Short mmCIF file of C-alpha atoms in Angstrom, two decimals:
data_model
loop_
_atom_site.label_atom_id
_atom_site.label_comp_id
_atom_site.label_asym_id
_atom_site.label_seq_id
_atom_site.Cartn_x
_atom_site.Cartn_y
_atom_site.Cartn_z
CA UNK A 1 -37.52 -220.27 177.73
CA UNK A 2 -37.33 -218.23 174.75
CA UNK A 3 -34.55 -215.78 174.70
CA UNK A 4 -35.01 -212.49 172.35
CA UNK A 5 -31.90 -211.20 171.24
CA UNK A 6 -32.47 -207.30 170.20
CA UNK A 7 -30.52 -206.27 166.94
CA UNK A 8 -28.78 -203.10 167.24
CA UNK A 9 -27.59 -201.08 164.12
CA UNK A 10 -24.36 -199.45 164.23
CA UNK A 11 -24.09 -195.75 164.53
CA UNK A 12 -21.48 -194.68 161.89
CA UNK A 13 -19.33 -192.16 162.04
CA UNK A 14 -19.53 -189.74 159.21
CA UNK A 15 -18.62 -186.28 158.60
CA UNK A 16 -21.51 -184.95 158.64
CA UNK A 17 -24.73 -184.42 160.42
CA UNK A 18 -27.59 -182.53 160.21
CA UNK A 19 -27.87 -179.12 162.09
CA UNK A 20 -31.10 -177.68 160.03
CA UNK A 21 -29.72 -177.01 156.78
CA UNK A 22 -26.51 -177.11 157.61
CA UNK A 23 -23.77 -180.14 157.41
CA UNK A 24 -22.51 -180.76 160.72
CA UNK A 25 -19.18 -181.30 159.63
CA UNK A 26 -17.84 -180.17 156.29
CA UNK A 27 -14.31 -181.15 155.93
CA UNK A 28 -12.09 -179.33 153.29
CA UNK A 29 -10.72 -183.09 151.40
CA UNK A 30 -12.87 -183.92 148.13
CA UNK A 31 -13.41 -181.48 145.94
CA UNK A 32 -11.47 -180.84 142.98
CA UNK A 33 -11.42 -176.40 143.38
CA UNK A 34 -10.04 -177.48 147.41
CA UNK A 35 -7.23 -179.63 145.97
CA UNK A 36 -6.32 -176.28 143.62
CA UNK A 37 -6.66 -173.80 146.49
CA UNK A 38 -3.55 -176.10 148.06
CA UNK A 39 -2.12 -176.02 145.52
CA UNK A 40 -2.25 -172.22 145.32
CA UNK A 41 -0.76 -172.36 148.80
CA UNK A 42 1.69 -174.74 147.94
CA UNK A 43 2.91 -172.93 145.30
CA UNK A 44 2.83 -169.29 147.77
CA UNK A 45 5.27 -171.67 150.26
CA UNK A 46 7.84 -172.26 147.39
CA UNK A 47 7.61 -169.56 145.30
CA UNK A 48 9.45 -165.78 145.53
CA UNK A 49 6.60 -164.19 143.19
CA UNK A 50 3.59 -163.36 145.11
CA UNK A 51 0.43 -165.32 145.26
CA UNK A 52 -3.10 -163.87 145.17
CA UNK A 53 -5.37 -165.66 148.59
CA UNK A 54 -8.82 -164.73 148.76
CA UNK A 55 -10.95 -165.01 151.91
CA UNK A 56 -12.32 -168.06 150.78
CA UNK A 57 -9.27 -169.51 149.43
CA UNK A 58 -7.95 -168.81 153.39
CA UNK A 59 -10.70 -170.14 154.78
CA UNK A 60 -10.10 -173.81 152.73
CA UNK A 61 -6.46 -173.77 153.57
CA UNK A 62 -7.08 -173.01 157.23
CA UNK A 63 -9.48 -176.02 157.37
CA UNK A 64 -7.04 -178.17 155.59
CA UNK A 65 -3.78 -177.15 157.96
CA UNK A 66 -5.12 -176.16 161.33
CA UNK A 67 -4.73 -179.20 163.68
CA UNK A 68 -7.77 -177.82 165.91
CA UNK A 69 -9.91 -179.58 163.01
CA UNK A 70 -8.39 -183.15 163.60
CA UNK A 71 -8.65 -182.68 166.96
CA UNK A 72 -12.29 -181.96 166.89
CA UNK A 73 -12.51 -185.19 164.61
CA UNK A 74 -10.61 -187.09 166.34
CA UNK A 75 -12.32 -186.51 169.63
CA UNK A 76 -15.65 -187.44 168.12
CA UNK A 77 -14.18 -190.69 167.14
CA UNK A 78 -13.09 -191.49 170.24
CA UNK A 79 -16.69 -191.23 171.31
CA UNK A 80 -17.68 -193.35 168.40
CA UNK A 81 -16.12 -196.37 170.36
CA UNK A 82 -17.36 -195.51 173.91
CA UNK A 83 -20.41 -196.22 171.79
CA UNK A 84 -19.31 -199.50 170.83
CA UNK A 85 -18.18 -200.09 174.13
CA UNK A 86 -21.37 -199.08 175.74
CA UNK A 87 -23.62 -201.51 173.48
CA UNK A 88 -21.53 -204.50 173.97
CA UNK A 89 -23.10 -205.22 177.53
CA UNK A 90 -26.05 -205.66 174.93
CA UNK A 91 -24.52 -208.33 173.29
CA UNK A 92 -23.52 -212.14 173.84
CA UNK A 93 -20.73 -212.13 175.99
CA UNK A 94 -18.94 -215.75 174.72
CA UNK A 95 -16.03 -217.11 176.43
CA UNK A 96 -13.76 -220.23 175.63
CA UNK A 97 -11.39 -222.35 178.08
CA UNK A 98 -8.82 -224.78 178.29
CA UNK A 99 -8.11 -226.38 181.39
CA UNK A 100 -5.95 -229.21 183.50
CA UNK A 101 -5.45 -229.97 186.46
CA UNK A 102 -3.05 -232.74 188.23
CA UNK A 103 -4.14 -233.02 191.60
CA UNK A 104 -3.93 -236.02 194.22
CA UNK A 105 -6.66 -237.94 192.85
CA UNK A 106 -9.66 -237.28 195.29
CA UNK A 107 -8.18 -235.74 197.70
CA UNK A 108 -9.88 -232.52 200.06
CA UNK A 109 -9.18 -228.97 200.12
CA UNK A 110 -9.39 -227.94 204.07
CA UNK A 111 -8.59 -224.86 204.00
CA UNK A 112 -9.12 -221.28 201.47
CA UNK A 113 -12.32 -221.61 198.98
CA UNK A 114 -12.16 -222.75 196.05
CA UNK A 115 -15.54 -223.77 193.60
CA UNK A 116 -15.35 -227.55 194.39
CA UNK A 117 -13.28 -228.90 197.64
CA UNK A 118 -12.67 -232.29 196.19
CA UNK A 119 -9.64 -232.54 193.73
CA UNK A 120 -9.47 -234.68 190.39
CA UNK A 121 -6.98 -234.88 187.96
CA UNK A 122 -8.44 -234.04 184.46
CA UNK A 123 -7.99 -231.84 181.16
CA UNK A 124 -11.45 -230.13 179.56
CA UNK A 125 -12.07 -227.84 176.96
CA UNK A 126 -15.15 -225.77 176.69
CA UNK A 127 -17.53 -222.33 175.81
CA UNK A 128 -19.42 -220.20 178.27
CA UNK A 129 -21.80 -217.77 177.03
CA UNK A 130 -23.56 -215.10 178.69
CA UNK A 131 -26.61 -212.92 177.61
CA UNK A 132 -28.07 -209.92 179.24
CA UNK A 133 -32.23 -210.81 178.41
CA UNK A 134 -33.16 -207.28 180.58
CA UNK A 135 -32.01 -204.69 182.75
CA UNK A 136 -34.87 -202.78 182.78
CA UNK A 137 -34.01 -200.15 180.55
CA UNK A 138 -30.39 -199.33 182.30
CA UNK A 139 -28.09 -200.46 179.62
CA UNK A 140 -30.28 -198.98 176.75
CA UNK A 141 -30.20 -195.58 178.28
CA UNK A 142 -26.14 -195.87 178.81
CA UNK A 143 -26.12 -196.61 175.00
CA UNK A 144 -28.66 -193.95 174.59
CA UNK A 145 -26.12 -191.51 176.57
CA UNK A 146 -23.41 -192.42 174.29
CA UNK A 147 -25.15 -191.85 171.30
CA UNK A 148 -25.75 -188.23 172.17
CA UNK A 149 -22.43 -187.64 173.22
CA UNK A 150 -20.93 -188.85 169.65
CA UNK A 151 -23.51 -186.53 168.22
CA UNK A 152 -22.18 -183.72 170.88
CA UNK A 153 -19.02 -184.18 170.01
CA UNK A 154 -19.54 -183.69 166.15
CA UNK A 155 -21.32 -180.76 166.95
CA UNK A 156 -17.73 -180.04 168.91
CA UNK A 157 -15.98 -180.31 165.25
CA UNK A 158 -18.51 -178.40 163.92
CA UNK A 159 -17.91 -175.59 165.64
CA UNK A 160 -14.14 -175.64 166.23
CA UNK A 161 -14.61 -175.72 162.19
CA UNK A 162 -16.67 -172.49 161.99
CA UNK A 163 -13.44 -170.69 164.86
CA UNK A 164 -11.44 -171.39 162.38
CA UNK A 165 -13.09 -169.67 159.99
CA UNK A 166 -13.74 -166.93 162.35
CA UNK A 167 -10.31 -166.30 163.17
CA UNK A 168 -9.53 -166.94 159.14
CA UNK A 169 -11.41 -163.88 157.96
CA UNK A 170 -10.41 -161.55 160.93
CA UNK A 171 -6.69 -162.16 160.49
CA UNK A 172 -7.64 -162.00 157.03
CA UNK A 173 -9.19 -158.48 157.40
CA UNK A 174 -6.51 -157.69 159.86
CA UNK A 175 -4.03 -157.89 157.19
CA UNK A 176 -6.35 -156.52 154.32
CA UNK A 177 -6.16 -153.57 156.66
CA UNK A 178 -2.43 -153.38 157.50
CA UNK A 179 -1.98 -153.86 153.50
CA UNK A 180 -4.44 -150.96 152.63
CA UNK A 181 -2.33 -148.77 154.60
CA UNK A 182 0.81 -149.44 153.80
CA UNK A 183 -0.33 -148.56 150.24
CA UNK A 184 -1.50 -145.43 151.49
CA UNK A 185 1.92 -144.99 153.61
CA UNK A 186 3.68 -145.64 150.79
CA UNK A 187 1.78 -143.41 148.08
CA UNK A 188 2.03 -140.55 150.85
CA UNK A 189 6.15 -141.07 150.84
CA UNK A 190 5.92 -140.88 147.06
CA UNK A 191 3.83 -138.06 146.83
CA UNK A 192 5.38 -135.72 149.55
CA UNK A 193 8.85 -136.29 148.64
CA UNK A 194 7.81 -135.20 145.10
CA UNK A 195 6.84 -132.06 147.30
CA UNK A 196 10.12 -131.84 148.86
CA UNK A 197 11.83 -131.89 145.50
CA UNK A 198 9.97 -129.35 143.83
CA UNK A 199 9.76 -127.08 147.31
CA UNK A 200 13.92 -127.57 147.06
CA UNK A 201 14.25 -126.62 143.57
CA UNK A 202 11.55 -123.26 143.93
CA UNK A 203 13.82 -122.29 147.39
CA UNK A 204 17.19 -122.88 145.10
CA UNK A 205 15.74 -120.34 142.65
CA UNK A 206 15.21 -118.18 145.70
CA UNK A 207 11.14 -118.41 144.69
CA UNK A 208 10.06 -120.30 147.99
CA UNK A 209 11.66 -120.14 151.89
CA UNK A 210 13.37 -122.32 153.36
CA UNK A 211 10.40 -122.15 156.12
CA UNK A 212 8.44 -123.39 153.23
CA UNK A 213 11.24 -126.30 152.82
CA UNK A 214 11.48 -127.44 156.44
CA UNK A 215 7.59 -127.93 156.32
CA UNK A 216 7.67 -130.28 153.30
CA UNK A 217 10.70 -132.18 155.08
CA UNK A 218 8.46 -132.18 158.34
CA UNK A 219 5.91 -133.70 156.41
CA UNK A 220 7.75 -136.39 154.52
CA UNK A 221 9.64 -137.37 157.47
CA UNK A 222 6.15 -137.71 158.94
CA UNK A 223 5.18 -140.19 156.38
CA UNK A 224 8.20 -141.74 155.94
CA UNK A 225 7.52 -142.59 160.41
CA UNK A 226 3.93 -143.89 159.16
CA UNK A 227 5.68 -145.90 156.58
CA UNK A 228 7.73 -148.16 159.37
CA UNK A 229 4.83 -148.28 161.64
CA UNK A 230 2.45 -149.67 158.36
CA UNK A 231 5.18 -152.05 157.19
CA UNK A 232 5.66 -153.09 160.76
CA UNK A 233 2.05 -154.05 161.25
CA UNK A 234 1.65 -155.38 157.86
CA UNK A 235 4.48 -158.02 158.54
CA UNK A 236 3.18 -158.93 161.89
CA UNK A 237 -0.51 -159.59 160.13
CA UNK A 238 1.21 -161.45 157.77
CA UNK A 239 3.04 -163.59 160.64
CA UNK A 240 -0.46 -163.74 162.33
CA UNK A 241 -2.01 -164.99 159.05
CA UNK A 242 0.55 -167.70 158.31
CA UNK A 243 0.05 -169.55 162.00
CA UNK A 244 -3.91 -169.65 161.54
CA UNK A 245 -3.67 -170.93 158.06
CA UNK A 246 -1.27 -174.07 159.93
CA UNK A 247 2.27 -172.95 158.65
CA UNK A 248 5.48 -172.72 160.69
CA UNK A 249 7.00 -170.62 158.27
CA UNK A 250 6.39 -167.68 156.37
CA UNK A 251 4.17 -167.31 152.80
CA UNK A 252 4.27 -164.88 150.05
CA UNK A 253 0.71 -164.02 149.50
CA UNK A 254 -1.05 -160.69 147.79
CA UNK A 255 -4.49 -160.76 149.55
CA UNK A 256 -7.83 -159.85 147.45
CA UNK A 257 -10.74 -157.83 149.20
CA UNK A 258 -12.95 -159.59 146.89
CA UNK A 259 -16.43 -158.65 146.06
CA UNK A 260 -17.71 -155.28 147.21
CA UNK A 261 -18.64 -155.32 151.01
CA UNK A 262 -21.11 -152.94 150.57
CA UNK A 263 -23.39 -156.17 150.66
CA UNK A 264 -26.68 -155.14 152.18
CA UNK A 265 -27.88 -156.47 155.97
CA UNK A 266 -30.82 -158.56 156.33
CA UNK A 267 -33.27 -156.24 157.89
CA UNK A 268 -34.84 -157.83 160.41
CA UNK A 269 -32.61 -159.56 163.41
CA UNK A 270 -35.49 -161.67 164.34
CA UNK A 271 -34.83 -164.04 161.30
CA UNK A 272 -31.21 -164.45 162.03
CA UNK A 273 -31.81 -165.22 165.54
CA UNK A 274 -33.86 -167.72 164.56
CA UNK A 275 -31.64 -168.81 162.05
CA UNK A 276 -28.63 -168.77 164.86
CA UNK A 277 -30.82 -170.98 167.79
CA UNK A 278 -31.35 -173.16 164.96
CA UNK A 279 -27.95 -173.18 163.58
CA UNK A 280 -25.40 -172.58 165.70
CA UNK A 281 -23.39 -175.87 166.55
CA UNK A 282 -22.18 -175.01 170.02
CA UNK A 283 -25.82 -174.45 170.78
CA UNK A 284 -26.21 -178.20 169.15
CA UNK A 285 -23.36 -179.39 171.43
CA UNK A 286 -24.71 -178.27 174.71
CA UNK A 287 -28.45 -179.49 174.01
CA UNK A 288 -27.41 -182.93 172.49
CA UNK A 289 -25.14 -183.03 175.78
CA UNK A 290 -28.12 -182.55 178.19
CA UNK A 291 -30.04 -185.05 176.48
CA UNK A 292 -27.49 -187.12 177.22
CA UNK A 293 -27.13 -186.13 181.02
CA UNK A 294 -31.13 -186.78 180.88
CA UNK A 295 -30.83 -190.52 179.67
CA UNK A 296 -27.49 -191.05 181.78
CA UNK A 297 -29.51 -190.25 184.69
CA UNK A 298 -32.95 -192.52 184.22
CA UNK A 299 -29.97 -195.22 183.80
CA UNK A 300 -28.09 -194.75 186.82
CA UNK A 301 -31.79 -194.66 188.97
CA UNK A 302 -32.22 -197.90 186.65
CA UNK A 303 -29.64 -199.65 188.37
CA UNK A 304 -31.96 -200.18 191.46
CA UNK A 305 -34.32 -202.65 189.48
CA UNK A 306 -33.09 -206.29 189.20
CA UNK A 307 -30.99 -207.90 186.16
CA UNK A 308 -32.10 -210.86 184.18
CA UNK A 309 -28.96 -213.03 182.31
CA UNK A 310 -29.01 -216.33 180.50
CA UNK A 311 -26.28 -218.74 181.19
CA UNK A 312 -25.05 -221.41 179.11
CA UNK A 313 -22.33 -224.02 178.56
CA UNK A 314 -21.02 -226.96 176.89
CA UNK A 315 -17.70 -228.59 176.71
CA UNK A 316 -15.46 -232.03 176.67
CA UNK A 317 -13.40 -233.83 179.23
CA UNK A 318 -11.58 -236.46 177.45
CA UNK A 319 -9.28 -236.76 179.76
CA UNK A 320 -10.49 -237.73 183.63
CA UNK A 321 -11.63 -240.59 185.96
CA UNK A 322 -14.55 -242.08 184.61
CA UNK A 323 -15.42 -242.44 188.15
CA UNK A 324 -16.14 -238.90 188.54
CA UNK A 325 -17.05 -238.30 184.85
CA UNK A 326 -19.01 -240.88 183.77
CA UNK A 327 -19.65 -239.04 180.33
CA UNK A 328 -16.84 -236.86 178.35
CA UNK A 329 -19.98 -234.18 177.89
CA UNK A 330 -20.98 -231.68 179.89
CA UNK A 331 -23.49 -228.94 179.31
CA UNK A 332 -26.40 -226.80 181.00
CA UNK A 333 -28.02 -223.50 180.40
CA UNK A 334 -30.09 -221.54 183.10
CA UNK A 335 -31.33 -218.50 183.81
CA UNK A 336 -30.23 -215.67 187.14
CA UNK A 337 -31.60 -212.44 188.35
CA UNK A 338 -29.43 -210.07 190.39
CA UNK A 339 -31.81 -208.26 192.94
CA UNK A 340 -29.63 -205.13 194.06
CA UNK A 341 -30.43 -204.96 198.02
CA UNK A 342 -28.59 -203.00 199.79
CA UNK A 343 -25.24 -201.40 198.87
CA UNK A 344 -24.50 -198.31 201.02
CA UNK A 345 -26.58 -196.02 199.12
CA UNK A 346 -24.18 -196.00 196.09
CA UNK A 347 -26.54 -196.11 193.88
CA UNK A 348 -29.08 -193.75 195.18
CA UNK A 349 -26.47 -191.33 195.37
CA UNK A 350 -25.07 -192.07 191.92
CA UNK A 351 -28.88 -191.73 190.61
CA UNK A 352 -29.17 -188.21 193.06
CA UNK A 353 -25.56 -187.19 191.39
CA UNK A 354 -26.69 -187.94 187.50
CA UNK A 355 -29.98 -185.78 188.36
CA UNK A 356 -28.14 -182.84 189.57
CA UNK A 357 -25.56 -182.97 186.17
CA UNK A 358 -28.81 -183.48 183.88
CA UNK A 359 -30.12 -179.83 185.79
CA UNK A 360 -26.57 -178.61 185.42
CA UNK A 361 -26.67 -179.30 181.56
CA UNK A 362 -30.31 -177.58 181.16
CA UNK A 363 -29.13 -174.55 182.70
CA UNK A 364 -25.66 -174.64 181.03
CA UNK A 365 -27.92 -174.70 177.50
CA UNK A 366 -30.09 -172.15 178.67
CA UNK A 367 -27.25 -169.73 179.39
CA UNK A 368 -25.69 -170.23 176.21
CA UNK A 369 -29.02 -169.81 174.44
CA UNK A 370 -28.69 -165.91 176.14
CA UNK A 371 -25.57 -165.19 175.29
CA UNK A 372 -26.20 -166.15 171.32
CA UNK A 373 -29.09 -164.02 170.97
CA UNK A 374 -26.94 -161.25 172.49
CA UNK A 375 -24.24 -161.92 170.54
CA UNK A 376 -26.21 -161.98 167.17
CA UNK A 377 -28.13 -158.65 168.16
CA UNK A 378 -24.75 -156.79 169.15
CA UNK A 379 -23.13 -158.31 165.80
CA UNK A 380 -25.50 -157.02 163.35
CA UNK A 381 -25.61 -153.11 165.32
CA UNK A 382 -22.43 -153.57 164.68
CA UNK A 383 -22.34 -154.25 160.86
CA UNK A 384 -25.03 -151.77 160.49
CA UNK A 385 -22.72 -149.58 162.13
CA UNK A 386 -19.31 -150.42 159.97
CA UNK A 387 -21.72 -150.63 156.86
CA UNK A 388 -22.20 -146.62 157.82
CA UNK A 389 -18.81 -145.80 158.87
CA UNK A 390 -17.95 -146.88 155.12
CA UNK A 391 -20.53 -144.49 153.51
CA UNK A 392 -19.30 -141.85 156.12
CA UNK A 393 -15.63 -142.59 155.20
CA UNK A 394 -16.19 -143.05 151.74
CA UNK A 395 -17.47 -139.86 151.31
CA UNK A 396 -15.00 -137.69 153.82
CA UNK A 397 -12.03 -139.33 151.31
CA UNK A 398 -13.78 -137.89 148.70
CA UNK A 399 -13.90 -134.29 149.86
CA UNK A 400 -10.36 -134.74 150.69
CA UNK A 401 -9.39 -135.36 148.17
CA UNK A 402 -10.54 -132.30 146.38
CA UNK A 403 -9.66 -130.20 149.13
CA UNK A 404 -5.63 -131.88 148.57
CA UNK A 405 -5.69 -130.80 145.27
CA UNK A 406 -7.60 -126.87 145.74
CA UNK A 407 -4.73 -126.39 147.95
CA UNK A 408 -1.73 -127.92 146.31
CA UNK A 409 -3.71 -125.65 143.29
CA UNK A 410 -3.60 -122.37 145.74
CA UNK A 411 0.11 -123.22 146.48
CA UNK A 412 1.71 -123.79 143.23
CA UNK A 413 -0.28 -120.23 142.68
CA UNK A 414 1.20 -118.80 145.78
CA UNK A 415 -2.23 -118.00 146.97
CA UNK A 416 -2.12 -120.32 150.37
CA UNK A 417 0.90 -121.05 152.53
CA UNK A 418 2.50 -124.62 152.73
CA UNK A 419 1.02 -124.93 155.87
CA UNK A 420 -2.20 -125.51 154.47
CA UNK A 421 -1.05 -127.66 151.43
CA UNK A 422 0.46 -129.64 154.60
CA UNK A 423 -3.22 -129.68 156.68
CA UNK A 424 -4.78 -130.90 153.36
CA UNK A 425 -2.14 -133.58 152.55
CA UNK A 426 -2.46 -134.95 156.77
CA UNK A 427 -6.20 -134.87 156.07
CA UNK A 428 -5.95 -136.89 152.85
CA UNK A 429 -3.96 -139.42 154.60
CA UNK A 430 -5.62 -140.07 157.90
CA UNK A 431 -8.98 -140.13 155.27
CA UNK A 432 -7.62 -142.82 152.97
CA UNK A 433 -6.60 -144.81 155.93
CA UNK A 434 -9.86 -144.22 157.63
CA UNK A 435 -12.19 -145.83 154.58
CA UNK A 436 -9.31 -148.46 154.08
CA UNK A 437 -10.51 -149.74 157.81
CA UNK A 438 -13.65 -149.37 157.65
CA UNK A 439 -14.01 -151.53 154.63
CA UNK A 440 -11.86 -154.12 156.39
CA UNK A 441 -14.10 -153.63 159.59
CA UNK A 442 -17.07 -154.30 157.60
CA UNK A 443 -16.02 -157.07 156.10
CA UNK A 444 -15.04 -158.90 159.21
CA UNK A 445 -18.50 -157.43 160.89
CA UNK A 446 -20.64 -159.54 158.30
CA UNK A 447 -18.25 -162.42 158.52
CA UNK A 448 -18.84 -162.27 162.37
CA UNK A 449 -22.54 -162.13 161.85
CA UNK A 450 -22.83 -164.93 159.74
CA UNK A 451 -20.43 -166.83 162.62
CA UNK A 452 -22.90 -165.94 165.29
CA UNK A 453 -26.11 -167.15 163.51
CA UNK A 454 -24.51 -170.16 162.12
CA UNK A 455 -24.37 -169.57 158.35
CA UNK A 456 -21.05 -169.94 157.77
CA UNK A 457 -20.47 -171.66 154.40
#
């Protein structure tokens, strides 16, 4: 009997796999402008002087530092060797033994059960080997099963790699946000306690009341309250920023908007839902999983069909009665079949169990399939939305503007009471704060869009 011995090739575990266009699993190690962005962080850790941090320059150091990366990676290695372990019930299975025995020379065992009842003193040495020729297709599918797990659980990585980036960019933004208004606290502190001190001097020279005085103090003590609150949240961003990008302490970084945000929206949501079944990794995950729950099952209603092994071995006994072994050689090779029979319905139920999981998976993938083409339509109403609230907001700081300075005009002319310079100036402030967010918001809105169709870069 011939005996064909398939040839498997190894699946190896690499960083990255296909999902469309996209790499499966980008890791921030090689390149040369990733080593720099460390070292930009590096240098934000040590140093007192204030280090400029892009998005994207948080984004690399977040992938670098955040141990939800290695665990993703890790995890998909471990699934690398259930692989392994899987296909080596595939392979030769090649055993070697030493063995002696002193015994009363001939003499009977009459009692317990042992291989052979008759006992001879000897020493052997020898191999077994043992090869799985068929199983009908239930070991392949087990290996199958594994495969699509490993590629599962790099779709895992994958996607705890684009919630890090997620929850880069909307601390990021968070902070750009608490930073924006701080300015704006701070330049509203400046500018009404220049009020104060001119309003002090004018009621000194008895050309202003001291009404007119309380009203500028109301106001700067005002600011000086949205001052703390802005420097409060600005430091807690900044606390909030330094644990996603993996540090236990805290950093000294200036953070850049960037390019304008006024990027335009793709126009049509049917592309980027497309774009997000195709894309998105999680989506990957759960499909590659229920493949795998569909070849787990054919195996386990495989394991009613019979198993075919070869058997061999060959070994020495140099050391016996050459009554009993007339030749120091031994060897044979044969051929079994198990025939499953009967077995208490395990493996009908095990085969009823894996059919139920496989229907469990579909539905599990068709749910998620649901919730990402709502998710992708509510995240681009809402960037179309914070893409208007910044053209809205844009333009109501502008006409406040001008109406601050018509009325700090009409009061330095006494035509307008500070209570109107003081309406203009709250105006001013709640608009500069309002555009500051609404850029913020609209730059976390696309980033949020391109994390629900799965374009992240």
């Amino acid at each position: 009997m011939i005996l064909k011995l398939r040839t498997f090739t190894l699946l190896l575990l690499t960083p990255c796999v296909s999902w469309g266009q996209q790499s499966s699993l980008r890791l921030p190690n090689a390149p040369s402008a990733s080593r720099a962005v460390l070292a930009v962080a590096q240098s934000a850790s040590t140093s007192d002087a204030p280090v400029l941090l892009t998005r994207q320059q948080a984004e690399t150091i977040a992938l670098a530092n955040n141990p939800r990366i290695h665990i993703g990676q890790l995890l998909a290695k471990v699934q690398h060797q259930v692989v392994r372990e899987t296909r080596s019930s595939e392979l030769p299975d090649l055993n070697g033994n030493l063995t002696a025995v002193q015994a009363e020379e001939a003499s009977r065992i009459s009692a317990g059960g042992l291989t052979a009842s008759r006992l001879l003193q000897h020493a052997g040495m020898g191999v077994q080997v043992s090869q799985l020729i068929t199983d009908f297709g239930h070991t392949q599918n087990l290996v199958d099963s594994a495969k699509l797990n490993e590629k599962a659980r790099l779709a895992d990585a994958e996607a705890s790699r684009e919630d890090i980036v997620l929850a880069t960019d909307e601390v990021f933004y968070q902070t750009i946000e608490a930073q924006a208004t701080l300015k704006v606290a701070e330049q509203t502190v400046s500018a009404r306690q220049t009020l104060v001190d001119q309003v002090s001097a004018l009621t000194s020279a008895k050309l202003k009341s001291d009404l007119d005085l309380s009203f500028a103090q109301v106001n700067l003590s005002q600011a000086k309250l949205l001052q703390l609150d802005a420097q409060n949240n600005f430091d807690a961003a900044k606390a909030s920023l330094d644990a996603v990008l993996g540090y236990d302490h805290p950093t000294n970084y200036t953070l850049v908007a960037g390019t304008d945000p006024l990027a335009a929206l793709p126009p049509d949501v049917g592309t980027l839902l497309a774009a997000a079944i195709q894309n998105r990794p999680d989506l990957q995950s759960l499909q590659w999983n229920e493949q795998a729950a569909r070849k787990y099952s054919r195996a386990q209603h495989e394991q009613l069909l019979p198993t075919i092994n070869a058997l061999g071995t060959v070994g020495k006994t140099p050391v016996g009665s050459s009554q009993y072994f007339p030749t120091d050689w031994y060897g044979a090779v044969g051929v079994n079949m198990s025939i499953p029979i009967f077995n208490g319905f395990r493996y009908s139920a095990e085969a009823s169990q894996a059919s139920y999981e496989a229907k469990a998976a579909a539905e599990r993938t068709h749910d998620l399939r649901d919730q990402v083409v709502r998710d992708v339509r509510t995240a681009w109403l809402n960037a179309n939305t914070a893409l208007q609230r910044v053209t809205v907001t844009g333009e109501l700081l502008r006409q406040a503007n001008l109406a601050l300075n018509l009325a700090q005009t009409r009061y330095q002319l006494g035509l307008s009471s500070i209570v109107e310079l003081s309406q203009a100036q709250l105006q001013q402030t709640q608009a500069a704060i309002s555009n500051a967010n609404a850029r913020s918001q609209y730059g976390f809105a696309l980033s949020n869009l391109r994390f629900q169709t799965g374009t992240q870069p």
